[in-house]
mmCIF file of C-alpha atoms and ligand atoms in Angstrom:
data_model
loop_
_atom_site.group_PDB
_atom_site.id
_atom_site.type_symbol
_atom_site.label_atom_id
_atom_site.label_comp_id
_atom_site.label_asym_id
_atom_site.label_seq_id
_atom_site.Cartn_x
_atom_site.Cartn_y
_atom_site.Cartn_z
ATOM 1 C CA MET X 1 -40.877 -5.554 22.044
ATOM 2 C CA TYR X 2 -38.706 -3.718 19.586
ATOM 3 C CA ASN X 3 -37.674 -0.397 18.045
ATOM 4 C CA ASN X 4 -38.362 1.574 21.205
ATOM 5 C CA LEU X 5 -36.498 4.495 22.586
ATOM 6 C CA THR X 6 -36.488 4.364 26.335
ATOM 7 C CA PRO X 7 -34.877 7.272 28.105
ATOM 8 C CA GLY X 8 -34.662 7.673 31.801
ATOM 9 C CA SER X 9 -37.395 5.432 33.071
ATOM 10 C CA SER X 10 -37.938 2.203 34.910
ATOM 11 C CA TYR X 11 -40.859 -0.017 35.559
ATOM 12 C CA SER X 12 -40.327 0.126 39.266
ATOM 13 C CA SER X 13 -37.670 -0.443 41.833
ATOM 14 C CA GLY X 14 -36.006 -3.643 40.736
ATOM 15 C CA GLY X 15 -37.410 -3.351 37.235
ATOM 16 C CA GLY X 16 -35.985 -2.289 33.922
ATOM 17 C CA ALA X 17 -36.663 0.458 31.454
ATOM 18 C CA ILE X 18 -37.674 -2.536 29.386
ATOM 19 C CA GLU X 19 -39.048 -4.982 31.857
ATOM 20 C CA ILE X 20 -39.888 -8.663 31.501
ATOM 21 C CA ASN X 21 -41.715 -9.530 34.637
ATOM 22 C CA ASN X 22 -42.262 -13.088 35.800
ATOM 23 C CA PRO X 23 -45.349 -12.963 37.930
ATOM 24 C CA SER X 24 -45.052 -15.899 40.281
ATOM 25 C CA GLY X 25 -43.295 -18.020 37.607
ATOM 26 C CA ASN X 26 -46.592 -18.571 35.862
ATOM 27 C CA TYR X 27 -45.341 -19.368 32.391
ATOM 28 C CA GLY X 28 -46.145 -22.962 31.519
ATOM 29 C CA SER X 29 -43.654 -22.894 28.695
ATOM 30 C CA ASN X 30 -40.920 -20.592 27.519
ATOM 31 C CA PRO X 31 -42.598 -17.301 26.618
ATOM 32 C CA ASN X 32 -39.493 -16.502 24.628
ATOM 33 C CA HIS X 33 -39.945 -12.768 24.807
ATOM 34 C CA ILE X 34 -38.042 -10.891 22.173
ATOM 35 C CA ILE X 35 -36.420 -7.563 22.922
ATOM 36 C CA ARG X 36 -34.556 -6.281 19.910
ATOM 37 C CA GLY X 37 -33.510 -3.104 18.159
ATOM 38 C CA ASN X 38 -34.115 -0.752 21.077
ATOM 39 C CA ILE X 39 -32.143 2.208 22.332
ATOM 40 C CA ILE X 40 -32.157 2.469 26.094
ATOM 41 C CA ARG X 41 -30.330 5.501 27.428
ATOM 42 C CA ASP X 42 -30.047 8.142 30.118
ATOM 43 C CA ILE X 43 -31.166 6.210 33.147
ATOM 44 C CA GLY X 44 -30.380 8.448 36.073
ATOM 45 C CA PHE X 45 -29.887 7.659 39.682
ATOM 46 C CA THR X 46 -32.736 7.656 42.145
ATOM 47 C CA SER X 47 -31.788 7.058 45.728
ATOM 48 C CA GLY X 48 -33.158 3.812 47.110
ATOM 49 C CA ILE X 49 -34.445 2.535 43.804
ATOM 50 C CA THR X 50 -32.867 -0.086 41.561
ATOM 51 C CA LYS X 51 -33.351 0.544 37.853
ATOM 52 C CA TYR X 52 -31.997 -1.653 35.054
ATOM 53 C CA GLY X 53 -31.823 -0.939 31.370
ATOM 54 C CA ILE X 54 -33.330 -4.268 30.362
ATOM 55 C CA ARG X 55 -34.456 -6.822 32.869
ATOM 56 C CA ALA X 56 -35.100 -10.390 31.714
ATOM 57 C CA GLY X 57 -37.164 -12.103 34.437
ATOM 58 C CA THR X 58 -37.942 -15.174 32.327
ATOM 59 C CA GLY X 59 -37.169 -16.757 28.939
ATOM 60 C CA ALA X 60 -36.203 -14.129 26.403
ATOM 61 C CA LYS X 61 -34.075 -13.312 23.427
ATOM 62 C CA VAL X 62 -32.425 -9.910 23.792
ATOM 63 C CA TYR X 63 -30.448 -8.785 20.753
ATOM 64 C CA ASN X 64 -29.409 -5.793 18.639
ATOM 65 C CA ASN X 65 -30.121 -3.362 21.466
ATOM 66 C CA ILE X 66 -28.067 -0.290 22.314
ATOM 67 C CA LEU X 67 -27.696 0.887 25.886
ATOM 68 C CA TYR X 68 -25.782 3.925 27.137
ATOM 69 C CA ASN X 69 -25.771 6.495 29.891
ATOM 70 C CA ILE X 70 -27.081 4.010 32.421
ATOM 71 C CA ASN X 71 -26.242 5.346 35.850
ATOM 72 C CA SER X 72 -23.232 3.581 37.316
ATOM 73 C CA ASN X 73 -25.343 2.265 40.196
ATOM 74 C CA TYR X 74 -27.361 0.090 37.881
ATOM 75 C CA ASN X 75 -26.760 -2.869 35.619
ATOM 76 C CA ALA X 76 -27.539 -2.294 31.962
ATOM 77 C CA VAL X 77 -28.891 -5.784 31.187
ATOM 78 C CA GLN X 78 -30.029 -7.827 34.128
ATOM 79 C CA CYS X 79 -31.028 -11.502 34.038
ATOM 80 C CA ASN X 80 -32.600 -12.653 37.281
ATOM 81 C CA ASP X 81 -35.735 -13.948 38.876
ATOM 82 C CA ALA X 82 -36.694 -17.606 38.432
ATOM 83 C CA ASN X 83 -34.291 -19.910 36.662
ATOM 84 C CA ASP X 84 -37.025 -21.205 34.408
ATOM 85 C CA TYR X 85 -36.131 -20.544 30.766
ATOM 86 C CA PRO X 86 -32.931 -19.441 29.115
ATOM 87 C CA ARG X 87 -32.054 -15.788 28.577
ATOM 88 C CA ILE X 88 -30.432 -15.384 25.214
ATOM 89 C CA ILE X 89 -28.395 -12.169 25.161
ATOM 90 C CA TYR X 90 -26.783 -11.700 21.728
ATOM 91 C CA HIS X 91 -25.345 -8.826 19.719
ATOM 92 C CA ASN X 92 -26.086 -5.920 22.039
ATOM 93 C CA THR X 93 -23.915 -2.824 22.294
ATOM 94 C CA VAL X 94 -23.756 -1.918 25.948
ATOM 95 C CA ASP X 95 -21.828 1.224 26.735
ATOM 96 C CA ALA X 96 -21.274 0.589 30.402
ATOM 97 C CA ALA X 97 -18.617 -0.705 32.724
ATOM 98 C CA SER X 98 -17.983 -4.319 31.771
ATOM 99 C CA ASN X 99 -19.059 -5.662 35.146
ATOM 100 C CA ARG X 100 -22.435 -3.948 34.819
ATOM 101 C CA ALA X 101 -23.037 -4.459 31.103
ATOM 102 C CA VAL X 102 -24.720 -7.876 31.171
ATOM 103 C CA VAL X 103 -25.262 -9.401 34.565
ATOM 104 C CA ASN X 104 -26.705 -12.777 35.420
ATOM 105 C CA SER X 105 -28.124 -13.560 38.841
ATOM 106 C CA GLY X 106 -29.021 -17.217 39.034
ATOM 107 C CA THR X 107 -30.570 -17.849 35.625
ATOM 108 C CA THR X 108 -29.519 -19.856 32.619
ATOM 109 C CA MET X 109 -28.033 -17.124 30.502
ATOM 110 C CA ASP X 110 -26.355 -17.391 27.130
ATOM 111 C CA SER X 111 -24.425 -14.203 26.485
ATOM 112 C CA LYS X 112 -22.497 -13.927 23.218
ATOM 113 C CA ASN X 113 -21.354 -11.380 20.635
ATOM 114 C CA ASN X 114 -22.077 -8.445 22.902
ATOM 115 C CA ILE X 115 -19.938 -5.371 23.200
ATOM 116 C CA GLY X 116 -19.749 -4.506 26.882
ATOM 117 C CA PRO X 117 -19.148 -7.535 29.078
ATOM 118 C CA ALA X 118 -15.647 -8.835 29.703
ATOM 119 C CA THR X 119 -16.804 -12.429 29.488
ATOM 120 C CA LEU X 120 -16.269 -15.314 27.107
ATOM 121 C CA ASN X 121 -17.425 -14.507 23.553
ATOM 122 C CA ASN X 122 -18.049 -10.846 24.439
ATOM 123 C CA LEU X 123 -15.820 -7.801 24.438
ATOM 124 C CA PRO X 124 -15.582 -4.729 26.697
ATOM 125 C CA ILE X 125 -16.341 -1.486 24.910
ATOM 126 C CA LEU X 126 -13.672 0.765 23.476
ATOM 127 C CA PRO X 127 -14.397 4.169 21.910
ATOM 128 C CA SER X 128 -12.096 3.356 19.000
ATOM 129 C CA MET X 129 -14.460 0.639 17.815
ATOM 130 C CA PHE X 130 -17.039 3.116 16.579
ATOM 131 C CA LEU X 131 -17.687 5.727 13.944
ATOM 132 C CA ASN X 132 -18.480 8.375 16.575
ATOM 133 C CA TYR X 133 -18.415 7.215 20.132
ATOM 134 C CA ALA X 134 -18.952 10.707 21.594
ATOM 135 C CA SER X 135 -22.230 11.137 19.763
ATOM 136 C CA HIS X 136 -23.220 7.523 20.432
ATOM 137 C CA ASN X 137 -22.932 6.348 16.864
ATOM 138 C CA TYR X 138 -21.956 2.800 17.651
ATOM 139 C CA ARG X 139 -21.582 1.658 14.061
ATOM 140 C CA LEU X 140 -18.289 -0.105 13.658
ATOM 141 C CA VAL X 141 -15.247 1.246 11.895
ATOM 142 C CA ALA X 142 -13.918 -2.219 11.194
ATOM 143 C CA ASN X 143 -14.785 -5.866 11.504
ATOM 144 C CA LEU X 144 -15.130 -7.095 15.062
ATOM 145 C CA LEU X 145 -15.353 -10.788 14.540
ATOM 146 C CA GLY X 146 -17.763 -12.751 16.673
ATOM 147 C CA LEU X 147 -19.532 -16.071 16.485
ATOM 148 C CA ASP X 148 -21.973 -17.046 13.778
ATOM 149 C CA LEU X 149 -25.337 -16.608 15.493
ATOM 150 C CA ARG X 150 -27.314 -15.898 12.348
ATOM 151 C CA SER X 151 -29.875 -18.574 13.112
ATOM 152 C CA ILE X 152 -31.092 -16.291 15.900
ATOM 153 C CA VAL X 153 -29.828 -12.880 14.760
ATOM 154 C CA PRO X 154 -29.890 -12.760 10.964
ATOM 155 C CA THR X 155 -29.758 -8.960 10.656
ATOM 156 C CA ASP X 156 -28.334 -6.034 12.607
ATOM 157 C CA PHE X 157 -29.819 -2.927 14.204
ATOM 158 C CA ASP X 158 -30.008 -1.219 10.825
ATOM 159 C CA GLY X 159 -31.563 -4.246 9.144
ATOM 160 C CA ASN X 160 -28.369 -5.135 7.329
ATOM 161 C CA PRO X 161 -27.869 -8.860 7.014
ATOM 162 C CA ARG X 162 -25.279 -10.416 9.253
ATOM 163 C CA ASP X 163 -22.619 -11.718 6.920
ATOM 164 C CA ALA X 164 -20.767 -14.993 7.158
ATOM 165 C CA THR X 165 -18.488 -13.473 9.771
ATOM 166 C CA PRO X 166 -20.849 -11.595 12.062
ATOM 167 C CA ASP X 167 -19.465 -8.724 14.081
ATOM 168 C CA LEU X 168 -19.888 -8.104 17.778
ATOM 169 C CA GLY X 169 -22.492 -5.643 18.955
ATOM 170 C CA ALA X 170 -25.702 -4.304 17.475
ATOM 171 C CA PHE X 171 -24.189 -3.307 14.150
ATOM 172 C CA GLU X 172 -22.702 -5.427 11.445
ATOM 173 C CA TYR X 173 -19.698 -3.717 9.990
ATOM 174 C CA VAL X 174 -20.636 -2.459 6.557
ATOM 175 C CA ALA X 175 -17.758 -1.366 4.411
ATOM 176 C CA SER X 176 -19.794 0.971 2.240
ATOM 177 C CA GLY X 177 -19.229 4.650 3.043
ATOM 178 C CA THR X 178 -15.629 5.478 2.611
ATOM 179 C CA PRO X 179 -13.992 2.753 0.595
ATOM 180 C CA THR X 180 -10.790 1.403 1.884
ATOM 181 C CA PRO X 181 -8.186 3.022 -0.286
ATOM 182 C CA THR X 182 -6.518 0.592 -2.555
ATOM 183 C CA PRO X 183 -2.858 0.757 -1.781
ATOM 184 C CA THR X 184 -0.906 2.134 -4.650
ATOM 185 C CA PRO X 185 1.166 -0.676 -6.045
ATOM 186 C CA PRO X 186 4.818 0.047 -5.692
ATOM 187 C CA THR X 187 6.443 1.386 -8.765
ATOM 188 C CA PRO X 188 8.260 -1.539 -10.274
ATOM 189 C CA THR X 189 11.944 -1.177 -10.410
ATOM 190 C CA PRO X 190 12.710 -0.838 -14.057
ATOM 191 C CA THR X 191 14.617 -3.705 -15.502
ATOM 192 C CA PRO X 192 17.901 -2.263 -16.501
ATOM 193 C CA THR X 193 18.173 -2.069 -20.235
ATOM 194 C CA ALA X 194 21.195 -3.886 -21.363
ATOM 195 C CA THR X 195 23.601 -1.377 -22.751
ATOM 196 C CA PRO X 196 24.473 -2.722 -26.152
ATOM 197 C CA ARG X 197 28.101 -3.373 -26.470
ATOM 198 C CA PRO X 198 29.294 -1.031 -29.165
ATOM 199 C CA THR X 199 30.312 -2.738 -32.305
ATOM 200 C CA PRO X 200 33.951 -2.014 -32.503
ATOM 201 C CA THR X 201 34.673 0.288 -35.344
ATOM 202 C CA PRO X 202 37.334 -1.372 -37.380
ATOM 203 C CA ILE X 203 40.436 0.655 -37.323
ATOM 204 C CA PRO X 204 41.074 1.446 -40.943
ATOM 205 C CA SER X 205 44.382 0.446 -42.211
ATOM 206 C CA PRO X 206 46.091 3.691 -42.922
ATOM 207 C CA THR X 207 46.169 4.437 -46.544
ATOM 208 C CA PRO X 208 49.752 5.169 -47.043
ATOM 209 C CA THR X 209 49.984 8.812 -47.709
ATOM 210 C CA PRO X 210 52.421 9.253 -50.473
ATOM 211 C CA THR X 211 55.191 11.339 -49.069
ATOM 212 C CA ASN X 212 56.221 14.091 -51.342
ATOM 213 C CA CYS X 213 59.425 15.986 -51.433
ATOM 214 C CA ILE X 214 60.398 19.125 -53.238
ATOM 215 C CA ILE X 215 62.736 18.742 -56.176
ATOM 216 C CA PRO X 216 65.908 20.614 -55.283
ATOM 217 C CA ASN X 217 67.787 22.947 -57.566
ATOM 218 C CA PHE X 218 70.738 21.150 -59.079
ATOM 219 C CA LEU X 219 71.763 23.835 -61.544
ATOM 220 C CA GLY X 220 75.297 25.105 -61.008
ATOM 221 C CA GLN X 221 76.049 22.477 -58.370
ATOM 222 C CA ARG X 222 78.935 20.095 -58.741
ATOM 223 C CA ILE X 223 77.906 16.923 -60.450
ATOM 224 C CA ASN X 224 79.553 14.726 -57.816
ATOM 225 C CA ARG X 225 77.234 16.260 -55.163
ATOM 226 C CA ALA X 226 74.047 15.427 -57.079
ATOM 227 C CA GLN X 227 73.147 12.383 -54.969
ATOM 228 C CA THR X 228 73.821 14.238 -51.716
ATOM 229 C CA ILE X 229 71.632 17.135 -52.774
ATOM 230 C CA TRP X 230 68.871 14.688 -53.746
ATOM 231 C CA ARG X 231 69.087 12.842 -50.475
ATOM 232 C CA ASN X 232 69.159 16.069 -48.475
ATOM 233 C CA ALA X 233 65.920 16.998 -50.164
ATOM 234 C CA GLY X 234 64.393 13.778 -48.813
ATOM 235 C CA PHE X 235 64.382 11.621 -51.899
ATOM 236 C CA THR X 236 65.431 8.025 -51.583
ATOM 237 C CA THR X 237 65.909 7.120 -55.184
ATOM 238 C CA GLN X 238 69.093 7.171 -57.166
ATOM 239 C CA VAL X 239 69.870 10.241 -59.302
ATOM 240 C CA ILE X 240 70.691 9.429 -62.878
ATOM 241 C CA VAL X 241 73.765 11.399 -63.757
ATOM 242 C CA ARG X 242 74.843 12.087 -67.284
ATOM 243 C CA SER X 243 78.082 13.901 -67.408
ATOM 244 C CA ARG X 244 80.459 14.634 -70.152
ATOM 245 C CA ARG X 245 83.243 16.893 -69.191
ATOM 246 C CA GLY X 246 81.544 19.610 -67.244
ATOM 247 C CA GLN X 247 81.694 19.667 -63.444
ATOM 248 C CA ARG X 248 78.622 21.752 -62.908
ATOM 249 C CA ILE X 249 75.097 20.630 -63.463
ATOM 250 C CA SER X 250 73.436 22.513 -66.229
ATOM 251 C CA PHE X 251 70.305 20.430 -66.654
ATOM 252 C CA GLN X 252 67.754 18.633 -64.452
ATOM 253 C CA SER X 253 64.877 16.627 -65.854
ATOM 254 C CA ILE X 254 62.349 17.934 -63.278
ATOM 255 C CA PRO X 255 62.298 21.594 -62.473
ATOM 256 C CA ALA X 256 63.308 22.715 -59.015
ATOM 257 C CA GLY X 257 60.370 23.400 -56.690
ATOM 258 C CA THR X 258 58.213 20.601 -58.085
ATOM 259 C CA SER X 259 56.530 18.371 -55.513
ATOM 260 C CA ALA X 260 57.132 14.721 -56.228
ATOM 261 C CA SER X 261 57.153 11.387 -54.462
ATOM 262 C CA CYS X 262 60.168 11.012 -52.286
ATOM 263 C CA ASN X 263 60.366 7.305 -52.953
ATOM 264 C CA THR X 264 59.571 6.806 -56.574
ATOM 265 C CA THR X 265 60.710 9.896 -58.435
ATOM 266 C CA ILE X 266 63.545 9.409 -60.815
ATOM 267 C CA ILE X 267 65.453 12.499 -61.846
ATOM 268 C CA THR X 268 68.168 12.891 -64.392
ATOM 269 C CA VAL X 269 70.848 15.590 -64.114
ATOM 270 C CA SER X 270 73.643 16.339 -66.548
ATOM 271 C CA ALA X 271 76.672 18.541 -66.892
ATOM 272 C CA ARG X 272 78.474 19.544 -70.056
HETATM 273 CA CA1 LIG R 301 -19.003 -9.075 9.425
#
């Protein structure tokens, strides 16, 4: 029995909205009933009547079913009646208190990869597991790793294949939809560029600036002062003096006011 929507009903008191009866234990071999891909919801309370979501009264595989809004007086999945054949309860999403999600009463039950029960290989339900818990969209927002039961449950409620790491509940997590944003790689710290060491500019040897001095006026000066006058003007060379009898200089070989090298200029003065 599969792909049914079963709101608010029950076979009878002690039965389920989906009911596997076991009339007098008459099965000669495991009937292996299959209950998959159903939505069972909105089972209300009726005083004096027991109503389950799914009741497995004999051998059955119950998987990829969704159950919610089952009145808190009732168990969502109930395994009871004769302990004849195993009840395989895999990959159901049971939105109910964990102690009422999948309940076994004296049968050989194998319960794994269900969301709902707080038992080994199952997980109690949390609203944060789902795309929209409030509106009963129980598709997963992330992987919810379970056991690999693909030999029995190869696909999920939507028909998507169970991957190599099957997820708990009726839905395999499918990462289509909104892609996980690729984290922006951190901006690499730039390798500091080596500051080139400046090539030292060679300090030019100073070109000796020829120092010039101004030729002084010797005319009318005493001949014996010629060297002093020359030196006072800044020249370092020796004045050539030609004197006859006169005491006063009447001739100089370079006119006064001429600019000339202080260190190399040779001047001749004479008196008559
Ligand atoms: Ca998976």
